[in-house]
XYZ file of C-alpha atoms in Angstrom:
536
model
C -9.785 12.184 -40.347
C -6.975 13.916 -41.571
C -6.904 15.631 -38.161
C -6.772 12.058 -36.095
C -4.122 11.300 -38.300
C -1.926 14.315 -37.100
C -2.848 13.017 -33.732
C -1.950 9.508 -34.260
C 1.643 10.195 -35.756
C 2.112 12.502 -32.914
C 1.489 9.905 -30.284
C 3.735 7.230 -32.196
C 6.602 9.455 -32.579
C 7.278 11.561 -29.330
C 7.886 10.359 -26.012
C 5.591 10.114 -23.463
C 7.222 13.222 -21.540
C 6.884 14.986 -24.673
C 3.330 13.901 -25.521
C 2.570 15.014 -21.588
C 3.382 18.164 -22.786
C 1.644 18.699 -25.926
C -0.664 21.138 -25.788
C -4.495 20.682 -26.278
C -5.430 23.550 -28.225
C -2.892 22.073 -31.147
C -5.169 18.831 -31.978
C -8.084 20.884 -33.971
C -10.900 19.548 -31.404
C -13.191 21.827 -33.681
C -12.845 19.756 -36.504
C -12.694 16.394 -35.269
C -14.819 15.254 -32.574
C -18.196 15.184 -34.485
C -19.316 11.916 -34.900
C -19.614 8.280 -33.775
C -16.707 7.319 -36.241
C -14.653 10.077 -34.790
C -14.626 8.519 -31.072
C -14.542 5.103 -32.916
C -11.516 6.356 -34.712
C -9.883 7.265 -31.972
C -10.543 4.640 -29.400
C -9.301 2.196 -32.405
C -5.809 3.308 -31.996
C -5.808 1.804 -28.000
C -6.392 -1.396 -29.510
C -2.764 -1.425 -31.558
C -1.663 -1.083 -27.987
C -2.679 -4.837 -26.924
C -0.089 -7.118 -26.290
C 0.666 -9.351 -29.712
C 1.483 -12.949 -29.618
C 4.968 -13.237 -30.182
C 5.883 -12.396 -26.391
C 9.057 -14.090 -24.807
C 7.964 -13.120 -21.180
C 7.805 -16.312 -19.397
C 12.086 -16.634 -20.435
C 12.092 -13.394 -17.391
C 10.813 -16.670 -15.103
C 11.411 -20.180 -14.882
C 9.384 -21.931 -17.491
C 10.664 -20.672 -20.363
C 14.467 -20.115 -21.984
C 15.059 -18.807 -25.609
C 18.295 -18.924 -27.578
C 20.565 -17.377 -24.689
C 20.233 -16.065 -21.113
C 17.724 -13.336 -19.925
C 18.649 -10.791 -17.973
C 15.049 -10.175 -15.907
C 15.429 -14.008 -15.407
C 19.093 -13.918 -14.366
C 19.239 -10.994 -12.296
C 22.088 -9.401 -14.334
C 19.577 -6.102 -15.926
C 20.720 -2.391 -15.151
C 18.811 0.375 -15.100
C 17.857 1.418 -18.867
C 18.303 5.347 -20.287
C 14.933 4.833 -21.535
C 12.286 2.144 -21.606
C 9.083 1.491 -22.929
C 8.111 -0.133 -20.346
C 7.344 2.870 -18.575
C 6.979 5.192 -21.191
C 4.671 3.779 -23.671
C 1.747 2.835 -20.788
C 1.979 7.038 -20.259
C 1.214 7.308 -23.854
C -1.926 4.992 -23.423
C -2.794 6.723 -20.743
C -2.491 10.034 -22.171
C -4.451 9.298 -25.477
C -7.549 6.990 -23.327
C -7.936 10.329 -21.129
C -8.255 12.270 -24.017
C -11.350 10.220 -25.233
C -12.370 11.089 -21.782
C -12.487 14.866 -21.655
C -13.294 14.885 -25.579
C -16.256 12.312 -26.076
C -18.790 15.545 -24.253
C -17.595 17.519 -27.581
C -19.146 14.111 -30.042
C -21.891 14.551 -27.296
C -22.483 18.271 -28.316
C -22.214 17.657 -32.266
C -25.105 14.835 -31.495
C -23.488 11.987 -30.557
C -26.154 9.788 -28.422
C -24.822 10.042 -24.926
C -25.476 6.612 -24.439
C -23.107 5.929 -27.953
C -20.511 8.165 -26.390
C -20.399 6.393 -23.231
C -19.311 3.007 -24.867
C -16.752 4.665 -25.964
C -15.369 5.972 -23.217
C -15.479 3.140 -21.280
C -13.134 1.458 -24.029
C -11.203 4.401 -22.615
C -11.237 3.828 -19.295
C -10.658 -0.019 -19.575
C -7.050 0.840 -21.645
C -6.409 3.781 -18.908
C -6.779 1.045 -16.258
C -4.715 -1.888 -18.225
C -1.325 1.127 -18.668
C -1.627 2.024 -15.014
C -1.907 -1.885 -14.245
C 1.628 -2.358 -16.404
C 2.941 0.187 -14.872
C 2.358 -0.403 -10.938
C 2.647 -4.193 -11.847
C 6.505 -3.470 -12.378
C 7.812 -0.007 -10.955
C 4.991 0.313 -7.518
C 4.197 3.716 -6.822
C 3.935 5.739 -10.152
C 2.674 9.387 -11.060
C -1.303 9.421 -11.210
C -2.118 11.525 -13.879
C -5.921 11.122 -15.097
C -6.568 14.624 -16.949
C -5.049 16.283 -19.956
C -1.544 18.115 -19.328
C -0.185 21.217 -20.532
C 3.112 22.635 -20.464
C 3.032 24.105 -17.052
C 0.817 21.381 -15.454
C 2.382 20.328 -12.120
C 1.452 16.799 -12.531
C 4.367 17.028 -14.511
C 6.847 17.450 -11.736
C 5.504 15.597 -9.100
C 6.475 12.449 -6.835
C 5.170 9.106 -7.130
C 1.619 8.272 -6.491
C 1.086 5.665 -3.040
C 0.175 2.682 -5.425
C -2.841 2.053 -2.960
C -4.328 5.450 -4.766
C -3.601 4.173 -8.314
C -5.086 0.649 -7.232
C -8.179 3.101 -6.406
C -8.222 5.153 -9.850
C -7.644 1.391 -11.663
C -10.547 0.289 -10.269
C -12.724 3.022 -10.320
C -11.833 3.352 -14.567
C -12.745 -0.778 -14.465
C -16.383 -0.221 -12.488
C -17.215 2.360 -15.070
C -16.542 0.278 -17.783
C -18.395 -2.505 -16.553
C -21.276 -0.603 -16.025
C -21.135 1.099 -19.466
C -19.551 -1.689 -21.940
C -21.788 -4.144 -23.896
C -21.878 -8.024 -23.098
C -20.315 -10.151 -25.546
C -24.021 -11.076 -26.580
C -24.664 -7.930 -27.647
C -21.455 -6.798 -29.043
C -22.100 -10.315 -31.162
C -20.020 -11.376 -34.463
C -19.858 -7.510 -35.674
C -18.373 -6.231 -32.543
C -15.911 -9.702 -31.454
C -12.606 -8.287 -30.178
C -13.678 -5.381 -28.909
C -13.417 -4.584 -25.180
C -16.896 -6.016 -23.426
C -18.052 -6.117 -19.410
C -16.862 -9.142 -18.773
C -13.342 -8.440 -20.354
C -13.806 -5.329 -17.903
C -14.718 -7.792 -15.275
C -12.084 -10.333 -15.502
C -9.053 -7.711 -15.604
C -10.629 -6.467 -12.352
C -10.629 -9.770 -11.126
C -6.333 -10.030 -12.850
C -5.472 -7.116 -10.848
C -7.097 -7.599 -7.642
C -5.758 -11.245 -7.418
C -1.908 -9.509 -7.947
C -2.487 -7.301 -5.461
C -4.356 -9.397 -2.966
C -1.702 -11.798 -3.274
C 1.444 -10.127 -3.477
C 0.656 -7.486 -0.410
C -0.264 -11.091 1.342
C 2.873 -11.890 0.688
C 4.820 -9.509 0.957
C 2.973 -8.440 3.921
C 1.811 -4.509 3.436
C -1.404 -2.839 3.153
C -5.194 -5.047 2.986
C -5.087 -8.137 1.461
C -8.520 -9.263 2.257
C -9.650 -5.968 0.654
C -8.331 -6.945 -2.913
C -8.979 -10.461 -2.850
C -12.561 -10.272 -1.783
C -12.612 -8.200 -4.755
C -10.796 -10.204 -7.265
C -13.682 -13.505 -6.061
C -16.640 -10.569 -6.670
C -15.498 -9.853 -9.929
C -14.465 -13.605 -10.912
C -17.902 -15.079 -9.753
C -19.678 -12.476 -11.586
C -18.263 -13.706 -14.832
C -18.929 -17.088 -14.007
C -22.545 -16.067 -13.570
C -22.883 -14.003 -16.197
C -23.479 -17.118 -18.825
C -21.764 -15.539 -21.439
C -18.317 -17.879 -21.328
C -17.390 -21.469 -21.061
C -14.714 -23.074 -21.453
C -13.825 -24.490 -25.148
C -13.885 -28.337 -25.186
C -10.232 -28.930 -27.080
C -7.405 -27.116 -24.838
C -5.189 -28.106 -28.202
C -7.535 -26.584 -30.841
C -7.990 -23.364 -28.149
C -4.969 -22.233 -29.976
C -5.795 -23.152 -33.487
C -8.048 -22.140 -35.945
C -10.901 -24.203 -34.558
C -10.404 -21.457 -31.387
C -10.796 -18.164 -33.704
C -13.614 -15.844 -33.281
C -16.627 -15.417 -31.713
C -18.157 -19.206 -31.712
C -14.943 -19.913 -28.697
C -16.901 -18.611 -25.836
C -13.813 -18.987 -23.702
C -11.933 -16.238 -25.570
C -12.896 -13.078 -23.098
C -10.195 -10.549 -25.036
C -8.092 -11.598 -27.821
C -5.732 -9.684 -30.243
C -7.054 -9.954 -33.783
C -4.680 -10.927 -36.532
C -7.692 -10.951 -39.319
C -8.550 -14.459 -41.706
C -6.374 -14.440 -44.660
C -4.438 -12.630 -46.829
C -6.533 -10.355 -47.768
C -8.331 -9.697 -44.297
C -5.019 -9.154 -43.020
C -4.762 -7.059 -39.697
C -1.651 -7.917 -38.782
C -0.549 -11.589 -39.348
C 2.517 -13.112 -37.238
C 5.259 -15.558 -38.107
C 4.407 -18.478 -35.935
C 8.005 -19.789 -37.218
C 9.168 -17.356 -34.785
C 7.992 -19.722 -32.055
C 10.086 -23.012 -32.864
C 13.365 -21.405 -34.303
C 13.798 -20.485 -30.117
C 12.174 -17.531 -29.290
C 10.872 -19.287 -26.477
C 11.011 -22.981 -25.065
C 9.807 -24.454 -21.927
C 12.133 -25.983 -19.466
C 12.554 -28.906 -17.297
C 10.895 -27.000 -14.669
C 7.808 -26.595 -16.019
C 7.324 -29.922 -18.488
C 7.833 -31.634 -14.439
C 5.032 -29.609 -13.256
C 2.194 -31.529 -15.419
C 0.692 -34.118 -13.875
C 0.439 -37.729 -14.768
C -2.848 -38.967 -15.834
C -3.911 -40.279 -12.227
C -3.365 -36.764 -10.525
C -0.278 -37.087 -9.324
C 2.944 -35.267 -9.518
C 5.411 -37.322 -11.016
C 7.299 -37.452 -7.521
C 4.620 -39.826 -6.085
C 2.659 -41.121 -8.855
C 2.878 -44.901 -9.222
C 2.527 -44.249 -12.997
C 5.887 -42.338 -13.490
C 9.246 -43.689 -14.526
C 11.894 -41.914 -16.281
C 11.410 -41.699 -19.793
C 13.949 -43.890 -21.543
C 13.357 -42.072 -25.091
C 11.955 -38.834 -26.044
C 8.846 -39.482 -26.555
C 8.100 -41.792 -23.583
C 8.502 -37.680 -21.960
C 4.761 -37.229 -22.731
C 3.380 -40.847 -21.762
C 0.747 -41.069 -19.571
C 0.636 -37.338 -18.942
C -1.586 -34.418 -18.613
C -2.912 -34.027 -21.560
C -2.078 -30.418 -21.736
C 1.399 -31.431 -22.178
C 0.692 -32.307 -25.021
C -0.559 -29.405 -26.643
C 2.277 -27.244 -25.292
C 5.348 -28.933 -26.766
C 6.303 -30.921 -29.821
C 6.630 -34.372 -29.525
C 7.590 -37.321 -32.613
C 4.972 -37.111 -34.799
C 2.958 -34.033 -33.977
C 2.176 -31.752 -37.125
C 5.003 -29.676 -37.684
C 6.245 -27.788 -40.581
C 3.888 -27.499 -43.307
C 2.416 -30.127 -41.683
C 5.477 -32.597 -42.025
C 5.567 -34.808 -38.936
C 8.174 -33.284 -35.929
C 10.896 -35.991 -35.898
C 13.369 -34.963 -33.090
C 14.241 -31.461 -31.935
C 17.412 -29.200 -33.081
C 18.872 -28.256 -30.160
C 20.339 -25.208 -31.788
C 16.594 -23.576 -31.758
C 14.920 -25.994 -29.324
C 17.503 -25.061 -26.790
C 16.405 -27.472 -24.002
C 14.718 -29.905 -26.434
C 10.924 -28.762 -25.468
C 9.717 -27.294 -28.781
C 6.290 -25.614 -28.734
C 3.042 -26.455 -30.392
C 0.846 -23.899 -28.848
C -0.022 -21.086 -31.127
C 1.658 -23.155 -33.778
C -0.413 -23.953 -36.659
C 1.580 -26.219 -38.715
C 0.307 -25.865 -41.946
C 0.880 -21.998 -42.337
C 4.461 -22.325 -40.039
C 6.382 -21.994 -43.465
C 4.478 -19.250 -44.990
C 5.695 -16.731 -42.606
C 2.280 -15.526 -41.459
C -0.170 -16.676 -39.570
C -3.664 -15.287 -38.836
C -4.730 -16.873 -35.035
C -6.407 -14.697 -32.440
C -4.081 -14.426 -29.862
C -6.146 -15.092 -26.389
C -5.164 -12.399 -23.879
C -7.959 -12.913 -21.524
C -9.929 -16.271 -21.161
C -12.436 -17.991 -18.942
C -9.859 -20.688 -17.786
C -8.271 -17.461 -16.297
C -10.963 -16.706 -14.389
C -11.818 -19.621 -13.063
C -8.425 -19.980 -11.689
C -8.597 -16.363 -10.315
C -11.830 -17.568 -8.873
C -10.350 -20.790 -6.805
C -6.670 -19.010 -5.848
C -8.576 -15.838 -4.885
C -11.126 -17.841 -2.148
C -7.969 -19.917 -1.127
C -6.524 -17.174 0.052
C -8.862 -15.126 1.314
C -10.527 -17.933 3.571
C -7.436 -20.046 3.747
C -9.402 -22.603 2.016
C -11.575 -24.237 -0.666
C -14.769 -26.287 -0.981
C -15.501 -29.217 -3.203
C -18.292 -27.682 -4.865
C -15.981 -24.104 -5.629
C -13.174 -26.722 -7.010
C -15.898 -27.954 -8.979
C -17.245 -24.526 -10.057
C -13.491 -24.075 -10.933
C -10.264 -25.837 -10.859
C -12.123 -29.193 -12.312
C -13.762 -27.871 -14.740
C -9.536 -27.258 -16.362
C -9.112 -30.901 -15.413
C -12.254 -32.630 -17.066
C -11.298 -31.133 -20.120
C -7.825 -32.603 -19.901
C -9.084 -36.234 -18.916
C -7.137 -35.691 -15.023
C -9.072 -36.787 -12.164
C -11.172 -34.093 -10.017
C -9.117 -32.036 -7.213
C -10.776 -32.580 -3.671
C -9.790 -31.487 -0.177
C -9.943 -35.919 0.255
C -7.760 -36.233 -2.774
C -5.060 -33.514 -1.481
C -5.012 -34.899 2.063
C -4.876 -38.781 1.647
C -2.265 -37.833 -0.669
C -0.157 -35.613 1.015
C -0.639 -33.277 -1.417
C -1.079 -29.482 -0.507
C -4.066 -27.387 -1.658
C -2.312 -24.180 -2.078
C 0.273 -26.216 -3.817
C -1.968 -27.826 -6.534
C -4.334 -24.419 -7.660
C -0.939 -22.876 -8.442
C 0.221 -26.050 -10.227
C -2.893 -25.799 -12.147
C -2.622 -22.066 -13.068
C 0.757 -22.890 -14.057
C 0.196 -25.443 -16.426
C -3.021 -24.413 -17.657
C -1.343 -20.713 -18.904
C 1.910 -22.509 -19.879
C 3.926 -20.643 -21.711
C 1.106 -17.305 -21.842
C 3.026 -14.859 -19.772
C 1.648 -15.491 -16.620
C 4.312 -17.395 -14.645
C 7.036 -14.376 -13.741
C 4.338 -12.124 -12.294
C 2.645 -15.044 -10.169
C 6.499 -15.309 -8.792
C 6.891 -12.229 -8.201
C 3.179 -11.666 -6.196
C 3.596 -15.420 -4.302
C 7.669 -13.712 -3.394
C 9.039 -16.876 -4.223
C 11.139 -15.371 -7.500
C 13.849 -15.409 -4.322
C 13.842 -19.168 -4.652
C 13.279 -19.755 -8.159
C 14.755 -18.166 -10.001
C 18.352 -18.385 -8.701
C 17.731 -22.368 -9.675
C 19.362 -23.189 -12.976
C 17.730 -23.811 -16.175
C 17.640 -27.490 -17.036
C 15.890 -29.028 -20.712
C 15.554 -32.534 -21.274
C 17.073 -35.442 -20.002
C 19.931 -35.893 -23.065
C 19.201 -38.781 -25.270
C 22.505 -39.106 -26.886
C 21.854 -41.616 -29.331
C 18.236 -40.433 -30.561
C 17.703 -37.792 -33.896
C 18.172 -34.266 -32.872
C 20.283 -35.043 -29.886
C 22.806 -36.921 -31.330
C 24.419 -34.704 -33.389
C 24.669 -31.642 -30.812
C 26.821 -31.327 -27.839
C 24.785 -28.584 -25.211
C 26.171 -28.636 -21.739
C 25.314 -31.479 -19.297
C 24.494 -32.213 -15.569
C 26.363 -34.789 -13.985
C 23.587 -36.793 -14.346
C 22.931 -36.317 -18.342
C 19.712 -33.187 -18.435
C 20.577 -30.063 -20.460
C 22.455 -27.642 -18.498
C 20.908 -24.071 -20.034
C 22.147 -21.622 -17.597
C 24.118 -22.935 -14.071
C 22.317 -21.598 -10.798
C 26.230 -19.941 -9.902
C 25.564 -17.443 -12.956
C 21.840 -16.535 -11.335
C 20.453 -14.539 -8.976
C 17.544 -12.940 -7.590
C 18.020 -9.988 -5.004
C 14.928 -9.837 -3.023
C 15.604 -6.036 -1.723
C 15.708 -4.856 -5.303
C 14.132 -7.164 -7.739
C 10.623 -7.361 -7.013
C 10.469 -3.832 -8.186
C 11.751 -2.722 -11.725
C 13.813 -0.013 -12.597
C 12.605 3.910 -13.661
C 14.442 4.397 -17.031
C 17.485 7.180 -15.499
C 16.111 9.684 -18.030
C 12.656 10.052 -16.496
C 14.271 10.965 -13.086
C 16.589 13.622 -14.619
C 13.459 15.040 -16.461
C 11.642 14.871 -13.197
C 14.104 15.731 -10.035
C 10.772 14.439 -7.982
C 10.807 10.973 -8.825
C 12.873 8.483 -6.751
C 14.458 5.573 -7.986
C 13.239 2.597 -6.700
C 15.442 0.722 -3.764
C 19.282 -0.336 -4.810
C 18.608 0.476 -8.515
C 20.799 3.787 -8.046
């Protein structure tokens, strides 16, 4: 152990060039990779790698905005020296492949091949999930699937055609979903480890990106990815392991934790208590304006009859507060505060402070309000559920056959509205409406993974960022004479909503923005990497 340990700190504390270039001989192989608990060991350290709760990612898009202005949302980044963005997936990458080329030495010590091979499928899933991250943002990036050593070429080479690292992501998923355990089997003892159908339903994540956004942005085989990301989807949804959890509210409670929520596909484990303490969060983080949604995204729920608020006979402007959430999607409701709603240590949420709740839309998911005060908080944070899938499912067909059946809506999308009391969607219902079908399945994914992380990429692979995000950043209408708003004075549209950030001081350029940056120092390092277009 002492060995791993060595191995560990290393990892943490160089860069990913400079891991690339450790040498292999220096980890004492001999002495480590001996038993079961020596893969488990090591596979356990991919697991600190999965993303953690308190993400501000949707303030890069539209529905969210945090204390001030984002640069990702309002065009205004520069290429960084360095960034983990690129270099920490490389690390991942690095120590999954080791498990790779090491788990035939556990195999030699005696190490049950078939014991090894879970293990390196855990491998090959994490391999998968950095290259994902990192063709996700930057396109084509080095391939690099063995071990390097100080003169490896790998390490001075161009970028990898992102079609060929789409290949090697896939590849890594089909062997762990041929090797992994169901959730069945993995049962209470093994919850929150990686499983087939958490193999299964990232397949299905990245093949819907990449079907849609080379759809959209018009390159390479659509048809190819999508048929793939509806394969993978529909074999979840077959599989019988995963339904959806019957209170979208208490998803993101306690009442959601553990292995009883069959909707929970991969989550981040915080622990119970105390004194099963993993990691615990400050929830508090959450409402002192980390994150808020905007008047973008709180218009995007639908009243209670199915209708945008545009058309629906139901909707009038809200002449308080709280009128905001009358009538209303229900999952409205569980995404931001209104009067009354548990709040802090459970005291009732009066009005919000502007200060924190910049554009008045506090949130209540993830916030459990009777631990908010005590700094930690021990929720599993859902990275991967079955509503996910299903919408994969329904967006995935859409496009691939340029439209949807009843009976796949109701395989799908209305299973999401049943559970928040909204009428089903039907091709009748969208056309003696005047709705549009493409339309409402991305209204639906947008509301159901409000506020999750989801929204930016979903702009950026439908190449509308171009439109939306140069829009500016409204909150609430500004109810001057009601607790919370009457004592601040936030910047106003003519006609009275919170003005956040004015569409003059946005922008999106749609010849450089889709694609991030390469941190500067990983092109002087390697002469043979290209910055991406107008980044220079």
């Amino acid at each position: 152990m002492r060995n791993l340990l060595y191995l560990v700190i290393s990892l943490c504390l160089l860069s990913a060039c400079d891991v690339d270039r450790i040498s292999e001989t220096n980890l004492s192989d001999g002495s480590f990779w001996k038993s079961e608990r020596d893969l488990k060991a090591a596979t356990n350290y991919l697991y600190t790698f999965l993303p953690s709760l308190l993400i501000t990612s949707d303030n890069w898009s539209d529905d969210g905005f945090g204390t001030a202005p984002h640069t990702i949302s309002d065009g205004t980044r520069l290429a960084p020296a360095t960034s983990g963005d690129y270099s920490t997936p490389y690390r991942i990458i690095r120590a999954a492949s080791n498990i790779v080329e090491k788990a035939s030495l556990a195999e030699s010590a005696g190490v049950p091949a078939q014991i090894a091979d879970i293990y390196v499928a855990e491998a090959r899933f994490f391999r998968a999930w950095a290259y994902f991250q990192l063709v996700q943002k930057f396109g084509d990036v080095p391939l690099i699937l063995g071990l390097l050593k100080e003169d490896s070429p790998e390490l001075t080479a161009p970028r990898t055609p992102k079609e060929q690292v789409y290949e090697a992501i896939y590849a890594d998923l089909d062997d762990a979903i041929a090797k992994l355990p169901t959730p069945t089997v993995r049962g209470v003892a093994g919850y929150g480890r990686i499983t087939n159908t958490a193999a299964l339903a990232f397949k299905a994540r990245v093949a819907l990106f990449e079907g849609t956004r080379s759809k959209f942005h018009q390159y390479g085989d659509p048809n190819k990815h999508l048929s793939l990301a509806v394969a993978a989807a529909k074999e979840v949804m077959e599989s019988g392991e995963h339904q959806l959890f019957d209170n979208y509210f208490g998803l993101f409670q306690y009442d959601g934790e553990g292995r009883q929520n069959r909707e929970n596909i991969l989550v981040r484990q915080y622990g119970r208590n105390i004194a099963d303490n993993i990691s615990g969060y400050n929830c508090g983080t959450l409402i002192n304006g980390a994150t808020n949604a905007t008047k973008a995204l709180v218009d995007a729920y639908l009243m209670k009859d199915g209708l945008p608020i545009e058309i629906s006979p139901l909707y009038t402007p809200p002449a308080t507060f709280a009128e905001t959430f009358i009538d209303r999607d229900e999952r409205l409701n569980a995404t931001i505060m209104k009067p009354g709603d548990p709040y802090f240590y459970s005291v009732p949420f009066v009005a919000p402070t502007l200060v924190y709740h910049t554009t008045a839309y506090c949130p209540r998911k993830f916030v459990d309000a009777h631990t908010v005060g005590t700094g930690v908080t021990f929720i599993d944070y859902p990275i991967i559920r079955y509503a996910e899938v299903l919408l994969t499912y329904a967006e995935a067909l859409y496009e691939l056959n340029g439209a949807i059946s009843d009976a796949d809506l109701n395989a799908s999308i209305n299973l999401l509205r049943d559970r928040a009391n909204l009428p089903d969607l039907t091709n009748a219902f969208v056309q003696d409406n005047g709705l549009n079908m493409r339309n409402e399945l991305r209204r639906e994914r947008r509301v159901e993974l409000a506020m999750e992380g989801f929204r930016y990429w979903d702009l950026i692979r439908w190449k509308t960022a171009e439109t939306e995000l140069p829009k500016a950043i409204l909150g609430s209408y500004f109810f001057a004479d009601e607790p919370g708003f009457s004592t601040a004075s936030p910047k106003l549209t003519p006609d009275n909503y919170i003005l956040l950030q004015a569409a003059a001081n946005r922008m999106f350029d749609p010849e450089k923005d889709y694609l991030w940056p390469l941190p500067v120092n990983e092109l002087a390092l390697n002469p043979q990497l290209k910055q991406n277009p107008y980044w220079e």
